[in-house]
Short mmCIF file of C-alpha atoms in Angstrom, two decimals:
data_model
loop_
_atom_site.label_atom_id
_atom_site.label_comp_id
_atom_site.label_asym_id
_atom_site.label_seq_id
_atom_site.Cartn_x
_atom_site.Cartn_y
_atom_site.Cartn_z
CA UNK A 1 21.00 -13.19 -42.74
CA UNK A 2 20.62 -9.41 -42.80
CA UNK A 3 18.82 -7.69 -39.96
CA UNK A 4 16.98 -4.53 -40.93
CA UNK A 5 16.68 -1.31 -38.96
CA UNK A 6 13.06 -2.09 -38.04
CA UNK A 7 14.03 -5.48 -36.60
CA UNK A 8 16.77 -3.93 -34.48
CA UNK A 9 14.38 -1.22 -33.29
CA UNK A 10 11.72 -3.80 -32.38
CA UNK A 11 14.32 -5.87 -30.48
CA UNK A 12 15.54 -2.83 -28.51
CA UNK A 13 11.97 -1.85 -27.70
CA UNK A 14 11.27 -5.38 -26.40
CA UNK A 15 14.38 -5.34 -24.19
CA UNK A 16 13.38 -1.94 -22.76
CA UNK A 17 9.89 -3.23 -22.02
CA UNK A 18 11.25 -6.28 -20.18
CA UNK A 19 13.61 -4.11 -18.15
CA UNK A 20 10.74 -1.95 -16.96
CA UNK A 21 8.77 -4.94 -15.60
CA UNK A 22 10.62 -4.76 -12.26
CA UNK A 23 8.78 -1.55 -11.42
CA UNK A 24 5.15 -0.66 -10.75
CA UNK A 25 3.57 2.19 -12.66
CA UNK A 26 1.51 4.81 -10.85
CA UNK A 27 -1.35 5.72 -13.18
CA UNK A 28 -1.85 9.06 -11.42
CA UNK A 29 1.56 10.55 -12.11
CA UNK A 30 3.24 8.10 -14.49
CA UNK A 31 6.17 7.63 -12.10
CA UNK A 32 7.68 4.25 -11.31
CA UNK A 33 8.36 2.76 -7.90
CA UNK A 34 10.61 0.01 -6.66
CA UNK A 35 8.25 -2.97 -6.30
CA UNK A 36 9.96 -4.27 -3.16
CA UNK A 37 9.80 -0.93 -1.30
CA UNK A 38 6.17 -0.50 -2.35
CA UNK A 39 5.25 -4.01 -1.14
CA UNK A 40 7.13 -3.66 2.17
CA UNK A 41 5.61 -0.23 2.85
CA UNK A 42 2.11 -1.57 2.18
CA UNK A 43 2.62 -4.63 4.41
CA UNK A 44 3.95 -2.38 7.17
CA UNK A 45 0.88 -0.16 6.97
CA UNK A 46 -1.57 -3.10 6.99
CA UNK A 47 0.24 -4.73 9.96
CA UNK A 48 0.07 -1.42 11.84
CA UNK A 49 -3.74 -1.49 11.56
CA UNK A 50 -4.51 -5.21 11.77
CA UNK A 51 -1.88 -6.39 14.25
CA UNK A 52 -0.88 -3.25 16.14
CA UNK A 53 2.73 -3.51 14.96
CA UNK A 54 4.67 -0.25 15.27
CA UNK A 55 6.07 1.43 12.16
CA UNK A 56 9.71 2.57 12.34
CA UNK A 57 9.84 6.33 12.79
CA UNK A 58 6.12 6.64 13.59
CA UNK A 59 5.18 6.31 17.24
CA UNK A 60 1.33 6.32 17.54
CA UNK A 61 -0.66 3.10 17.37
CA UNK A 62 -3.67 2.77 15.07
CA UNK A 63 -5.85 2.06 18.09
CA UNK A 64 -5.44 0.76 21.68
CA UNK A 65 -5.22 -3.02 22.15
CA UNK A 66 -8.65 -3.08 23.76
CA UNK A 67 -10.21 -1.54 20.63
CA UNK A 68 -8.13 -3.70 18.26
CA UNK A 69 -9.53 -6.80 20.00
CA UNK A 70 -12.91 -5.90 18.49
CA UNK A 71 -11.55 -6.29 14.95
CA UNK A 72 -12.70 -9.62 13.50
CA UNK A 73 -11.61 -8.98 9.92
CA UNK A 74 -9.72 -6.32 7.97
CA UNK A 75 -10.75 -6.01 4.33
CA UNK A 76 -8.18 -4.10 2.28
CA UNK A 77 -8.76 -2.48 -1.09
CA UNK A 78 -5.30 -2.16 -2.66
CA UNK A 79 -5.44 -1.58 -6.42
CA UNK A 80 -1.74 -0.80 -6.96
CA UNK A 81 -0.35 -4.24 -5.98
CA UNK A 82 -1.15 -7.40 -7.96
CA UNK A 83 -3.77 -9.65 -6.34
CA UNK A 84 -1.12 -12.37 -6.15
CA UNK A 85 0.72 -10.30 -3.49
CA UNK A 86 -0.49 -11.19 0.01
CA UNK A 87 -1.15 -8.15 2.18
CA UNK A 88 0.11 -9.77 5.36
CA UNK A 89 0.38 -13.00 7.32
CA UNK A 90 -2.50 -12.20 9.68
CA UNK A 91 -5.61 -14.36 9.14
CA UNK A 92 -7.65 -11.21 9.84
CA UNK A 93 -6.47 -9.56 6.61
CA UNK A 94 -8.48 -10.19 3.45
CA UNK A 95 -8.08 -8.49 0.10
CA UNK A 96 -11.22 -6.75 -1.15
CA UNK A 97 -11.87 -5.71 -4.72
CA UNK A 98 -14.85 -3.47 -4.04
CA UNK A 99 -16.22 -1.40 -1.22
CA UNK A 100 -17.89 -3.29 1.64
CA UNK A 101 -21.66 -2.94 1.72
CA UNK A 102 -22.40 -4.68 5.03
CA UNK A 103 -23.19 -3.40 8.51
CA UNK A 104 -20.91 -0.82 10.18
CA UNK A 105 -17.84 -1.87 12.14
CA UNK A 106 -19.65 -1.50 15.47
CA UNK A 107 -22.03 -4.32 14.46
CA UNK A 108 -19.80 -6.53 12.29
CA UNK A 109 -16.22 -6.16 13.56
CA UNK A 110 -15.16 -5.86 9.90
CA UNK A 111 -12.79 -2.96 9.28
CA UNK A 112 -12.56 -1.66 5.71
CA UNK A 113 -9.36 0.00 4.50
CA UNK A 114 -8.62 1.52 1.13
CA UNK A 115 -4.98 2.14 0.24
CA UNK A 116 -3.97 4.64 -2.39
CA UNK A 117 -0.54 5.30 -3.85
CA UNK A 118 -0.21 9.05 -4.38
CA UNK A 119 3.23 9.91 -5.66
CA UNK A 120 6.93 9.76 -5.13
CA UNK A 121 8.96 12.80 -4.18
CA UNK A 122 12.69 12.27 -4.61
CA UNK A 123 13.24 9.03 -2.67
CA UNK A 124 9.97 9.18 -0.71
CA UNK A 125 6.80 7.20 -1.40
CA UNK A 126 3.41 8.62 -0.38
CA UNK A 127 0.63 6.20 0.61
CA UNK A 128 -2.83 7.18 1.81
CA UNK A 129 -4.78 5.03 4.27
CA UNK A 130 -8.56 5.50 4.18
CA UNK A 131 -10.70 3.93 6.90
CA UNK A 132 -14.14 3.62 5.38
CA UNK A 133 -16.56 2.21 7.95
CA UNK A 134 -15.76 3.61 11.38
CA UNK A 135 -17.75 6.39 13.00
CA UNK A 136 -14.51 8.41 12.98
CA UNK A 137 -13.72 7.31 9.41
CA UNK A 138 -11.17 9.38 7.60
CA UNK A 139 -7.80 9.22 5.96
CA UNK A 140 -4.17 9.58 6.92
CA UNK A 141 -1.21 10.16 4.63
CA UNK A 142 2.13 8.48 5.26
CA UNK A 143 5.55 9.07 3.74
CA UNK A 144 7.83 6.04 3.42
CA UNK A 145 11.53 6.47 2.84
CA UNK A 146 14.20 3.83 2.28
CA UNK A 147 17.17 4.88 4.46
CA UNK A 148 20.20 2.59 4.29
CA UNK A 149 18.02 -0.40 3.38
CA UNK A 150 15.47 0.25 6.16
CA UNK A 151 12.08 1.78 5.56
CA UNK A 152 11.22 4.77 7.77
CA UNK A 153 7.74 6.25 8.13
CA UNK A 154 6.29 9.59 8.99
CA UNK A 155 2.79 10.96 8.85
CA UNK A 156 2.26 13.99 6.63
#
């Protein structure tokens, strides 16, 4: 059996496509990210909000424990991770696919977060946290960096 140039080219293209499946593509910049670092960074950020867990290298808490006790549910819009990826073990955390249209946090206890993957600079991953339904709603940008197998965080 003789294999033609087109068959070899198609085979090589298929192998290259399979090899790239271990990474997530950022539609904004076209860069690729290590799926594990992206998932861990996202889980760390969600746990910081929902559970008050500290992030390595970033000292401030999302809110005081007394305020966090008012949170009944955290709905997270996270378009860059597959829906099959859980966003944390906390029963408070729910994945949302669209923006919440209910009463404000002060009435419902439902906190709405939108996560956005911005870009990667060298070995740093930039994630943006947007709080959508608080009176002091806004956004905060975080830089995640894998240092010797441990993820470090800083606010930018």
